[in-house]
Amino acid sequence: MTFMAYGSFFMLGAAFTLQRLGHVRTDLLYERWTPRRQATIDLVCYLLFFMPFVYVLVVTGSGYFWKAFVTGETFVSSSWQPITWPFKLTVPVTGVLLFIQGVAELLRCVHAIRTGRWPEREHGSAVQA
């Protein structure tokens, strides 16, 4: 039960962590750049790396979920043998949540490129980490 709950918690928290700038970032050069340059680099990285990853996560995760749902797949590593589809559903749901947050990040990048400063975040931080 622990690996199922923790795995779901970990996956579903990814978009929230992105919104709070909680993911690891190498700041060696980034922190010295202007907000416009930061936003330009972020925009390119979101479009080239992040969005394709999210697409693969949704498509592949949906396939794994659907197969588990249709076949009634269970975890054989436990004598309880719980069904797997609720846990496999967290993969495409995580992808959708990451997509939504990714669009918000793209819009923040566009704002920073146009204005030269990062917009306020809901939790009060105007500084891009």
PDB file of C-alpha atoms in Angstrom, residues 6-24 46 50 53-54 57 90-91 93-102 105:
ATOM      1  CA  TYR A   6       3.611   7.381  -2.228  1.00  0.00           C
ATOM      2  CA  GLY A   7       3.864   6.913  -5.983  1.00  0.00           C
ATOM      3  CA  SER A   8       0.492   8.593  -6.502  1.00  0.00           C
ATOM      4  CA  PHE A   9       1.394  11.402  -4.097  1.00  0.00           C
ATOM      5  CA  PHE A  10       4.742  11.944  -5.821  1.00  0.00           C
ATOM      6  CA  MET A  11       3.225  12.043  -9.314  1.00  0.00           C
ATOM      7  CA  LEU A  12       0.272  14.262  -8.477  1.00  0.00           C
ATOM      8  CA  GLY A  13       2.505  16.748  -6.642  1.00  0.00           C
ATOM      9  CA  ALA A  14       4.677  17.472  -9.693  1.00  0.00           C
ATOM     10  CA  ALA A  15       2.533  20.294 -11.116  1.00  0.00           C
ATOM     11  CA  PHE A  16       2.166  21.934  -7.697  1.00  0.00           C
ATOM     12  CA  THR A  17       5.926  21.771  -7.229  1.00  0.00           C
ATOM     13  CA  LEU A  18       6.414  23.401 -10.641  1.00  0.00           C
ATOM     14  CA  GLN A  19       3.984  26.170  -9.695  1.00  0.00           C
ATOM     15  CA  ARG A  20       5.955  26.803  -6.480  1.00  0.00           C
ATOM     16  CA  LEU A  21       9.339  26.716  -8.283  1.00  0.00           C
ATOM     17  CA  GLY A  22      10.307  23.714  -6.184  1.00  0.00           C
ATOM     18  CA  HIS A  23      12.127  21.717  -8.854  1.00  0.00           C
ATOM     19  CA  VAL A  24      15.911  21.706  -8.937  1.00  0.00           C
ATOM     20  CA  TYR A  46       9.384  24.449 -22.061  1.00  0.00           C
ATOM     21  CA  PHE A  50       8.865  19.989 -21.222  1.00  0.00           C
ATOM     22  CA  PHE A  53       7.688  15.027 -22.255  1.00  0.00           C
ATOM     23  CA  VAL A  54       4.195  15.873 -20.991  1.00  0.00           C
ATOM     24  CA  LEU A  57       3.461  11.057 -20.328  1.00  0.00           C
ATOM     25  CA  THR A  90      -2.298   9.032 -11.861  1.00  0.00           C
ATOM     26  CA  VAL A  91       0.193   9.021 -14.756  1.00  0.00           C
ATOM     27  CA  VAL A  93      -3.726  12.844 -14.788  1.00  0.00           C
ATOM     28  CA  THR A  94      -0.265  14.070 -13.775  1.00  0.00           C
ATOM     29  CA  GLY A  95       0.465  14.773 -17.435  1.00  0.00           C
ATOM     30  CA  VAL A  96      -2.696  16.853 -17.789  1.00  0.00           C
ATOM     31  CA  LEU A  97      -1.931  18.796 -14.602  1.00  0.00           C
ATOM     32  CA  LEU A  98       1.646  19.379 -15.766  1.00  0.00           C
ATOM     33  CA  PHE A  99       0.334  20.552 -19.152  1.00  0.00           C
ATOM     34  CA  ILE A 100      -1.968  23.090 -17.487  1.00  0.00           C
ATOM     35  CA  GLN A 101       0.837  24.356 -15.258  1.00  0.00           C
ATOM     36  CA  GLY A 102       3.208  24.354 -18.240  1.00  0.00           C
ATOM     37  CA  GLU A 105       4.614  28.960 -17.095  1.00  0.00           C
TER      38      GLU A 105
END
